[in-house]
Amino acid sequence: MIKAILIFNNHGKPRLIRFYQYFAEDMQQQIIRETFHLVSKRDDNVCNFLEGGSLIGGSDYKLIYRHYATLYFVFCVDSSESELGILDLIQVFVETLDKCFENVCELDLIFHMDKVHYILQEVVMGGMVLETNMNEIVAQVELQNRMEKSEGGLSAAPARAVSAVKNMNLPEMPRNINIGDINIKVPSLSPF
Amino acid sequence: MALKIVKGSIDRMFDKNLQDLVRGIRNHKEEEAKYISTCIDEIKQELKQDNIAVKANAVCKLTYLQMLGYDVSWAAFNIVEVMSSSKFTYKRIGYLAASQCFHESTDVIMLTTNQIRKDLSSPNQYDTGVALTGLSCFVTPDLARDLANDIMTLMSHTKPYIRKKAVLIMYKVFLKYPESLRPAFPRLKEKLEDPDPGVQSAAVNVICELARRNPKNYLSLAPLFFKLMTSSTNNWVLIKIIKLFGALTPLEPRLGKKLIEPLTNLIHSTSAMSLLYECVNTVIAVLISLSSGMPNHSASIQLCVQKLRILIEDSDQNLKYLGLLAMSKILKTHPKSVQSHKDLILQCLDDKDESIRLRALDLLYGMVSKKNLMEIVKKLMLHVDKAEGTTYRDELLTKIIDICSQSNYQYITNFEWYISILVELTRLEGTRHGHLIASQMLDVAIRVKAIRGFAVAQMATLLDNAHLLTGNVQRKGICEVLYAAAWICGEFSEHLENPMQTLEAMLRPKVATLPGHIQAVYVQNAAKLFATVLKSGEGSADSTAAQEMMIERLPLFVQSANLEVQERASCILQLVKYIQKLQQKDVEIAEEVIALFAGELNPVAPKAQKKVPVPEGLDLDAWINEPPSESESEDEQPKAIFSKEEPKHSRPRHTEVDEKELAKRREARKQEQANNPFYIKASPSSQKVYQEAPGVEHIPVVQIDLTVPLKVPGLPMSDQYVKLEEERRQKDRADKKKKEKKKRKEKRSGRGKKHDSGPESEEDITPAHMVDIVTEEMPENALPSDDDDKDPNDPHKALDIDLDNLVQKAAIRPLADSEKLPVRSHRAAEVLKSPAEDGDAERSVSQEPKKKSSKEKKEKKKDKDRDRKKSKEEKKKKKHKHEDKGEDLLGGQEDEPVVQSEETSEVAAPPSSTTAEVSDLDFWLSNAPVPSNTQGAATVAAAAAADPVPEAASGAAPDSEPEEPKDTEAEETKSSKHKKKKQKKEKEEKEKKKKKKHHHHHRHSDAGGEESVQNGTVEEEEPLPPMSNYCLLAENSYIKMMLEDADQVNDIQGNLQDGSQVVVSVIFENKCESFLKSMEFNVLDSLNSKLQRPEGSGAHDGLTVPFQLPPGVSNEARFVFTMQSIVMPQKLKGTLTFIVKNEDSSTHEKLDFKLHFTCTSYLITTPCYSDAFAKLLESGDLKCSSVKLEGISMPFHHLLARICFHHHFSVVERIDSCASMYSRSIQGHHVCLLVKTSDQTVSIDAKCDEPTLLGNVLDEIKQTFSQC
């Protein structure tokens, strides 16, 4: 089981949090802080597993994370998950994001948290791995987006126009903070 | 009004959406909280509007704010509103918000049940998907109960997308509503073979999660998973399954044996590291479970260790980490194979990655031995000095202590060395583990008596240099050590060389800066020291000096803010003053003072208190005194200023009691104390056990020269011990060699060479001390159980449900009423009649298909086929099993004496489906080694009898295809064999016709009517009565034969293709004291039916029963009969001949029996769906017949269950007191029943394409019910 999925940036700002077990909001924030504290002080060339200890769920749980440019993707899992499998899963998830957002960068996650959630929902459900095939995930996400668009129809047009206008005068929104090297060598990657 | 709406929609354009909110927050970095609070106000306004789009937008923003840590539960109702929007866009927003912030105590969840149900059944798969995803996050017990059935239905949805989500969510449903597990399990199991890999993977996922917590319930699925493992190519699925096997093997070592080969193959072949790693892990688990069983698994261990070494040497830190992790698992059972890689592990200690260092440390823990402990600890001590960061250093410290203290200091040969290590550890900067070191010091000093002198000296040094420990604020944790030091010096003060100096050190003014509890120990132990000084020379200069020092320094502690210190100090001060006073009067007082602290302190096991059983009659929850009543409150005393001065109400006030009464009470109390384990009795407790190290008497205790000054605390000393130890060992070895040489000279035996060249073995190392480790005390009659570590709140406990009897689909143990999933119903009537609704498992299944499209039906058919195949396999397995048993017996007791038999009857043992399933598993597990064990003729005979079908046809060597995964192949061969056999049968038939003998007997009738007892009386009970398929065939004083209903579902289905075979299982039970052997089973064939015999044997030859029976043993054999026509019941007469052998004689005996094949026994339980059933009835080629049964008082569902069970029908549909049922004969005749009941009258209308068969079946049904 996956207990929680956290995405935060190099400064510990949460970009997406998904707990599969209930924690009150302040507890959630504390978990994020502590996880960030644990993860951020690790070099990039050390292993990607951390024993979570007292953080969530006790000794059976591990933190498995990957660091891409400005973002940390942290999965908190128990011993029924394969460590290398989860690392692959993170990679699949990030590559899926990359496909869905076309060169994903931190800003995509910042402004489209809801969409990231929808993508995640196609990968993991209720703490269990739902789908690991990227093409299948992307296909499902796109079908749903298409449906959303068709529902929007005319009535949503003005709102979209306004939001486009709002986005126009946005010089401070740089598109170049790419998540970067998502094709980090994954030793265990096999055709899943 | 209209204007307002227009205005609203224009406003909406300029409402903030999520992006605006995010942007706003980013632009207000300085005053984020303030900005957000205005945003929340806006959101609250938006939520008040009627427009759902506005609301959805607001909820979307709330989801974002929730991520930032804002509690948004106040908007829960609005979230529900958005969830119920008809538009997917908004629905999705609503469900997302709900999944992020709803939880079990969110009360609006109750409102969502119907909405979710609606979404689940939505025609749009994405509505359903979104609802499932959301539900998976916030499912509550109520939701789980109400929606379980809907989700169950979705598990067979046409879209794999929905199926896989429905399968996954079932796990959450099970967790919240454990009752749903049993009814849902068969379908879940079905999904393991879903055509869509995603669904399959989901089902594997769920079952693995379930099995991880309660593995034993899922053992029976092992064959299925094994098949998946050998066939699947999806690495995710493989990993899950392999992990699952890792959890199962500890329960079933035979499974492990079976697994090793395919797993090793995978290890060799796979390129995916993740899979390789999990394989290695599971092989390790297997090896652990097998650790005693298999002799030749060292190759597997070597393979694992090699692969892990490759992982550890890899440059990828992740692999290195995992390699170490897996290595530590091997270590537990096969330490030797890991120890050879010590170099590698020690190397990992230098790794830059802390996780890896910690893993390596874990490994070291298991790798130490007496030989290398000092060396390893020395290495670790070096690391302690180098380590940066307190966490890692602390970890090192605890590991060093763990390593040394493990299993009662097993590996420590020199405790002086250990004490110096502990002392060195106190010099660590800023460690948190002072108390750990302290408790080690105390433990060693108390339990190892020989070391006390040394320990006291070291502690005295520590106390003398206390400033080094306390000087730095950072070192707070370490001053705990002083607690231990002070106590040890005080308690064992007789070992002190210079007690005065230590006393001085303990009474320094600086001590007052220590934490209170340490000061208290200081004060108390100063008193002990004082007593020692006093004793050593009363009236000497020392003792007066000590006295003065005490009187001078103690007042400092009397003023302490800590109560404990204050109290002790003032007591002791007064004591010393009093002593002084007495001494001035020249009274000898030393003895009395020392008596204050006399007595030995023994260590108590940490769990001792827990283990004390509560004495009988003691109720710990009962009030000792009556609880104070309300009215008493008025005489409450004014509150004391110091809480400890509060008067104790609870102490009962003794009014005057006369002497007699007092004496009586005293007596009673003594009695009680005598029986009270808590009361410390005057006599020394008998349980003090001093563990002697084995054979230590013979070991010369080497005196260690301690010329090196130990008093300089800055100098590490433990190294010296390492050297000393080396020298000592060398000396030892030299001594030994000498001795050995002598011995060799004496004995002239040349095999001692090994000792010269080989490395010294564990035994060679002798401890330097008489190690006298005192065991910890436990209370008398302590309970030995060690179950204190279980978490009572584990939600998985509730899921510990036996699923085995569900696995077989037959109606053997149907789901009870209470286990059915609640189905939503509109009409109250349905609810009312529900009690009558249980009774058959088939129904819930057969009802659902109605809703399904025709496409589904096709799938169903496939399923059916699959079922059939499965049962075929099962049958095969069973046969193999008999083979096994036969062999065992043959192999084991061939030369035993033998006996014989005749005829009687009895009630059969009820075979539960569970045992059937388990024995299938047994078979599956045990078949692997079979071929290798088979021996010559015995096997042939066994195989021939047990599996006569292929044997008769091909006449070939015993069929030995133990691997059932190749079922298709097997089936093909089988069917071809069947064809051959048919031809042969016809030949036989012709021969038969020449014979004129026809024996018809009724198998029930002469069984003494006992069968009817079995069937009749028991079944009156309200819950479905146990029904047995076994009935007595014949019995005499030697042997009992029990007949299993001629065609159990499995048996017949295997023969469907042939259409004319019935398998009979007979249990032979030896009832006498003698050995039965050479059993031959023979039946006089009739025109219509005959026993299948191996090729080459005559028509009258009996079949050899493939086993022998030692006294009291029973075994089962199967015989195949060929039927020409199945429309009429058949009776066959048979004889069993056997030899009864006992020590002095052996006699031939025989037992006659009659086999009765009812028409029912030609029927096979075949599920049928109502639409197919309707078509069948409409087709018009069925003949009609009916029967009426009067005076049936049993509940309708019992009646149905009974027809299902005894006559192999399945329920197609049931409405109130009316049900349609279906069955099929082995030759493909359809039999349809319509059963109606009213007022104890049951009418059965039946249709069948074979009227004779129908008539006979109806007669048999009638007979069944006439018996009750």
Coordinates of C-alpha atoms in Angstrom, one line a residue, chain B residues 557-877:
Chain B
F557 CA 21.5 19.2 49.1
V558 CA 19.0 19.7 51.8
Q559 CA 18.3 23.0 50.2
S560 CA 17.8 21.4 46.8
A561 CA 14.6 22.4 44.9
N562 CA 14.2 18.7 44.1
L563 CA 12.0 17.0 46.6
E564 CA 13.6 13.7 46.3
V565 CA 17.1 15.2 46.9
Q566 CA 15.9 17.3 49.7
E567 CA 14.2 14.4 51.5
R568 CA 17.1 12.0 51.2
A569 CA 19.6 14.6 52.1
S570 CA 17.9 15.7 55.2
C571 CA 17.3 12.1 56.3
I572 CA 20.9 11.2 55.8
L573 CA 22.2 14.3 57.4
Q574 CA 20.2 13.5 60.5
L575 CA 21.5 10.0 60.4
V576 CA 25.1 11.1 60.2
K577 CA 24.6 13.5 63.0
Y578 CA 23.1 10.8 65.1
I579 CA 25.9 8.5 64.3
Q580 CA 28.3 11.2 65.4
K581 CA 26.4 11.6 68.6
L582 CA 26.6 7.9 69.3
Q583 CA 30.3 7.7 68.4
Q584 CA 31.0 10.5 70.9
K585 CA 29.5 8.1 73.5
D586 CA 32.0 5.4 72.2
V587 CA 29.3 3.2 70.8
E588 CA 30.3 0.8 68.1
I589 CA 28.0 1.6 65.3
A590 CA 29.6 0.6 62.0
E591 CA 27.9 -2.8 61.8
E592 CA 24.5 -1.3 62.3
V593 CA 25.1 1.4 59.7
I594 CA 26.3 -1.1 57.2
A595 CA 23.2 -3.1 57.9
L596 CA 21.2 -0.3 56.5
F597 CA 22.4 -1.1 53.0
A598 CA 22.9 -4.8 53.3
G599 CA 21.4 -7.3 50.9
E600 CA 21.8 -8.1 47.3
L601 CA 19.8 -6.5 44.5
N602 CA 18.8 -8.9 41.8
P603 CA 17.9 -7.8 38.3
V604 CA 14.2 -8.2 37.4
A605 CA 13.2 -9.0 33.9
P606 CA 11.5 -6.1 32.2
K607 CA 8.4 -8.1 31.4
A608 CA 8.2 -9.6 34.9
Q609 CA 5.4 -7.4 36.1
K610 CA 3.3 -8.1 33.1
K611 CA 3.7 -11.8 33.5
V612 CA 2.4 -12.0 37.0
P613 CA -0.9 -13.8 36.7
V614 CA -3.9 -12.1 38.4
P615 CA -4.7 -14.3 41.3
E616 CA -8.0 -15.9 41.4
G617 CA -10.7 -13.9 43.0
L618 CA -8.9 -10.6 42.6
D619 CA -10.8 -8.1 40.6
L620 CA -8.5 -5.3 39.7
D621 CA -11.4 -3.1 38.6
A622 CA -13.4 -3.4 41.7
W623 CA -13.4 -0.6 44.2
I624 CA -11.3 -1.2 47.3
N625 CA -13.4 1.2 49.2
E626 CA -16.8 2.4 48.3
P627 CA -16.4 5.4 46.0
P628 CA -16.9 8.5 47.9
S629 CA -20.5 9.6 47.7
E630 CA -21.6 13.1 46.7
S631 CA -22.7 14.0 50.2
E632 CA -19.2 13.4 51.6
S633 CA -17.9 16.3 49.6
E634 CA -18.9 18.7 52.3
D635 CA -16.3 17.5 54.8
E636 CA -13.6 17.9 52.3
Q637 CA -10.6 19.4 54.0
P638 CA -9.3 22.8 52.9
K639 CA -6.7 22.3 50.3
A640 CA -3.2 21.8 51.6
I641 CA -0.5 23.9 50.2
F642 CA 1.7 21.0 49.3
S643 CA 0.0 18.3 47.6
K644 CA 2.0 15.6 49.4
E645 CA 0.7 16.7 52.7
E646 CA -2.8 15.9 51.6
P647 CA -4.4 13.5 54.1
K648 CA -5.0 10.1 52.7
H649 CA -8.7 9.5 52.7
S650 CA -8.5 6.0 51.4
R651 CA -6.7 4.6 54.4
P652 CA -9.3 2.8 56.4
R653 CA -9.5 4.0 59.9
H654 CA -9.2 1.3 62.4
T655 CA -11.7 1.5 65.1
E656 CA -10.8 -0.4 68.2
V657 CA -10.8 -4.1 67.6
D658 CA -10.5 -6.6 70.3
E659 CA -7.4 -8.8 70.6
K660 CA -9.0 -11.9 69.2
E661 CA -10.1 -10.2 66.1
L662 CA -6.6 -8.8 65.6
A663 CA -5.0 -12.1 66.0
K664 CA -7.4 -13.6 63.6
R665 CA -6.7 -11.0 61.1
R666 CA -2.9 -11.4 61.5
E667 CA -3.3 -15.1 60.9
A668 CA -5.3 -14.5 57.8
R669 CA -2.8 -12.0 56.5
K670 CA 0.1 -14.4 57.0
Q671 CA -1.9 -17.0 55.1
E672 CA -2.5 -14.6 52.3
Q673 CA 1.1 -13.5 52.1
A674 CA 2.2 -17.0 51.9
N675 CA 0.1 -17.4 48.8
N676 CA 0.9 -14.1 47.4
P677 CA 3.5 -14.0 44.7
F678 CA 4.0 -10.3 45.2
Y679 CA 5.0 -10.6 48.8
I680 CA 8.6 -11.0 49.4
K681 CA 9.1 -13.8 51.7
A682 CA 11.7 -14.1 54.4
S683 CA 13.4 -17.1 52.9
P684 CA 15.6 -16.6 50.0
S685 CA 13.8 -17.2 46.8
S686 CA 14.5 -20.4 45.2
Q687 CA 14.5 -19.2 41.7
K688 CA 17.8 -17.3 41.7
V689 CA 19.5 -19.2 39.0
Y690 CA 23.1 -18.5 38.4
Q691 CA 23.9 -19.4 34.9
E692 CA 27.3 -21.0 34.6
A693 CA 29.0 -20.6 31.4
P694 CA 29.3 -24.1 30.0
G695 CA 32.4 -25.8 31.2
V696 CA 34.1 -22.7 32.6
E697 CA 35.6 -24.5 35.5
H698 CA 38.2 -26.0 33.3
I699 CA 39.2 -22.8 31.8
P700 CA 42.2 -21.1 33.3
V701 CA 41.4 -17.6 34.3
V702 CA 44.1 -15.4 32.8
Q703 CA 45.2 -12.6 35.0
I704 CA 45.3 -9.4 33.0
D705 CA 48.1 -7.2 33.9
L706 CA 46.5 -3.8 34.5
T707 CA 49.7 -1.8 34.9
V708 CA 48.5 0.8 32.5
P709 CA 47.1 3.6 34.6
L710 CA 43.4 3.6 34.1
K711 CA 42.8 6.9 35.7
V712 CA 43.5 9.2 32.8
P713 CA 40.1 9.5 31.3
G714 CA 41.1 11.1 28.1
L715 CA 43.0 8.1 26.9
P716 CA 41.1 5.3 25.0
M717 CA 42.0 2.1 26.6
S718 CA 39.9 -0.5 24.9
D719 CA 42.5 -1.0 22.3
Q720 CA 44.8 -2.5 24.9
Y721 CA 42.3 -5.1 25.6
V722 CA 42.2 -6.0 22.0
K723 CA 45.9 -6.6 22.1
L724 CA 45.8 -8.3 25.4
E725 CA 43.1 -10.5 24.1
E726 CA 45.1 -11.4 21.1
E727 CA 48.0 -12.4 23.2
R728 CA 45.8 -14.3 25.5
R729 CA 44.3 -16.2 22.7
Q730 CA 47.6 -17.0 21.2
K731 CA 48.7 -18.3 24.5
D732 CA 45.6 -20.3 24.8
R733 CA 46.1 -21.7 21.4
A734 CA 49.7 -22.5 22.1
D735 CA 48.6 -24.3 25.3
K736 CA 46.0 -26.2 23.4
K737 CA 48.4 -27.1 20.7
K738 CA 50.8 -28.4 23.3
K739 CA 48.1 -30.4 24.9
E740 CA 47.0 -31.7 21.6
K741 CA 50.5 -32.7 20.6
K742 CA 50.7 -34.6 23.7
K743 CA 47.5 -36.2 23.0
R744 CA 48.5 -37.0 19.6
K745 CA 51.7 -38.5 20.7
E746 CA 49.8 -40.6 23.1
K747 CA 47.1 -41.6 20.8
R748 CA 49.0 -41.6 17.5
S749 CA 46.0 -40.4 15.7
G750 CA 46.7 -38.3 12.7
R751 CA 43.5 -36.4 12.2
G752 CA 44.3 -33.4 14.5
K753 CA 46.0 -31.6 11.6
K754 CA 43.1 -29.4 10.9
H755 CA 43.6 -27.6 14.1
D756 CA 46.9 -26.5 13.1
S757 CA 46.2 -24.8 9.8
G758 CA 42.6 -23.9 10.0
P759 CA 41.3 -20.8 11.6
E760 CA 40.4 -21.0 15.2
S761 CA 36.9 -22.0 15.7
E762 CA 34.4 -20.4 18.0
E763 CA 35.0 -23.0 20.7
D764 CA 38.6 -22.2 20.9
I765 CA 38.1 -18.9 22.4
T766 CA 37.8 -19.0 26.1
P767 CA 36.3 -16.2 28.0
A768 CA 38.8 -14.3 30.1
H769 CA 36.5 -14.2 33.1
M770 CA 34.4 -16.6 35.0
V771 CA 31.3 -15.0 33.4
D772 CA 28.5 -15.4 35.8
I773 CA 25.6 -13.7 34.1
V774 CA 22.8 -13.5 36.5
T775 CA 19.5 -14.2 34.9
E776 CA 16.7 -11.8 35.3
E777 CA 14.1 -12.7 37.8
M778 CA 10.6 -13.6 36.8
P779 CA 7.7 -14.0 39.1
E780 CA 6.7 -17.4 40.1
N781 CA 4.1 -19.0 37.8
A782 CA 4.7 -16.3 35.2
L783 CA 2.8 -17.0 32.0
P784 CA 5.2 -18.1 29.3
S785 CA 3.2 -16.5 26.5
D786 CA 4.9 -13.8 24.6
D787 CA 2.0 -12.3 22.8
D788 CA 2.3 -8.8 24.1
D789 CA 3.3 -7.2 20.8
K790 CA 0.1 -7.5 18.9
D791 CA -1.8 -4.4 17.9
P792 CA -5.4 -4.8 18.9
N793 CA -6.4 -2.0 16.6
D794 CA -5.2 -3.6 13.4
P795 CA -8.0 -3.3 10.9
H796 CA -6.8 -6.5 9.2
K797 CA -7.7 -8.6 12.2
A798 CA -11.3 -8.4 11.1
L799 CA -10.4 -9.7 7.7
D800 CA -9.1 -13.0 9.1
I801 CA -11.8 -14.9 7.4
D802 CA -11.7 -18.5 6.3
L803 CA -12.3 -18.4 2.5
D804 CA -11.5 -21.9 1.6
N805 CA -15.0 -23.2 1.5
L806 CA -15.8 -20.4 -0.8
V807 CA -13.3 -21.4 -3.3
Q808 CA -15.1 -24.4 -4.4
K809 CA -18.2 -23.2 -6.1
A810 CA -20.4 -26.1 -5.1
A811 CA -23.2 -25.4 -2.7
I812 CA -21.4 -27.3 0.0
R813 CA -21.2 -24.5 2.4
P814 CA -23.3 -21.7 1.1
L815 CA -23.1 -18.2 2.4
A816 CA -25.3 -17.8 5.4
D817 CA -28.0 -15.3 5.4
S818 CA -26.1 -12.8 7.5
E819 CA -23.2 -13.0 5.1
K820 CA -25.1 -11.8 2.1
L821 CA -24.3 -8.3 0.9
P822 CA -27.2 -6.0 1.6
V823 CA -29.0 -5.4 -1.6
R824 CA -31.0 -2.2 -1.9
S825 CA -34.6 -2.9 -2.2
H826 CA -37.5 -0.7 -2.9
R827 CA -40.3 -2.9 -1.7
A828 CA -40.8 -3.6 1.9
A829 CA -42.1 -7.0 1.1
E830 CA -38.7 -8.1 -0.1
V831 CA -37.1 -7.1 3.1
L832 CA -39.7 -9.0 5.1
K833 CA -39.2 -12.2 3.3
S834 CA -35.4 -12.0 3.5
P835 CA -35.0 -14.7 6.2
A836 CA -36.2 -17.2 3.8
E837 CA -33.9 -16.0 1.1
D838 CA -30.7 -17.5 2.1
G839 CA -29.7 -21.0 1.5
D840 CA -28.0 -21.0 -1.8
A841 CA -24.9 -19.3 -2.9
E842 CA -25.9 -19.6 -6.5
R843 CA -28.7 -17.2 -6.4
S844 CA -26.9 -14.0 -5.9
V845 CA -24.8 -14.9 -8.7
S846 CA -27.5 -16.0 -11.0
Q847 CA -29.5 -12.9 -10.4
E848 CA -27.0 -10.4 -11.6
P849 CA -26.6 -11.6 -15.1
K850 CA -30.0 -10.5 -15.9
K851 CA -28.8 -6.9 -16.0
K852 CA -26.0 -7.7 -18.3
S853 CA -25.8 -7.4 -22.0
S854 CA -25.5 -10.3 -24.3
K855 CA -21.8 -9.7 -24.6
E856 CA -21.5 -10.6 -21.0
K857 CA -23.2 -13.8 -21.6
K858 CA -20.5 -14.9 -23.9
E859 CA -18.0 -14.2 -21.2
K860 CA -20.1 -16.2 -18.9
K861 CA -20.0 -19.2 -21.1
K862 CA -16.3 -18.9 -21.1
D863 CA -16.4 -18.8 -17.4
K864 CA -18.4 -21.9 -17.3
D865 CA -16.0 -23.6 -19.5
R866 CA -13.3 -22.5 -17.3
D867 CA -15.1 -23.9 -14.3
R868 CA -15.4 -27.1 -15.9
K869 CA -11.8 -27.2 -16.7
K870 CA -10.9 -26.4 -13.2
S871 CA -12.9 -29.1 -11.8
K872 CA -11.4 -31.4 -14.2
E873 CA -8.0 -30.5 -12.9
E874 CA -9.2 -30.9 -9.4
K875 CA -10.3 -34.3 -10.2
K876 CA -7.0 -35.2 -11.7
K877 CA -5.3 -33.9 -8.7

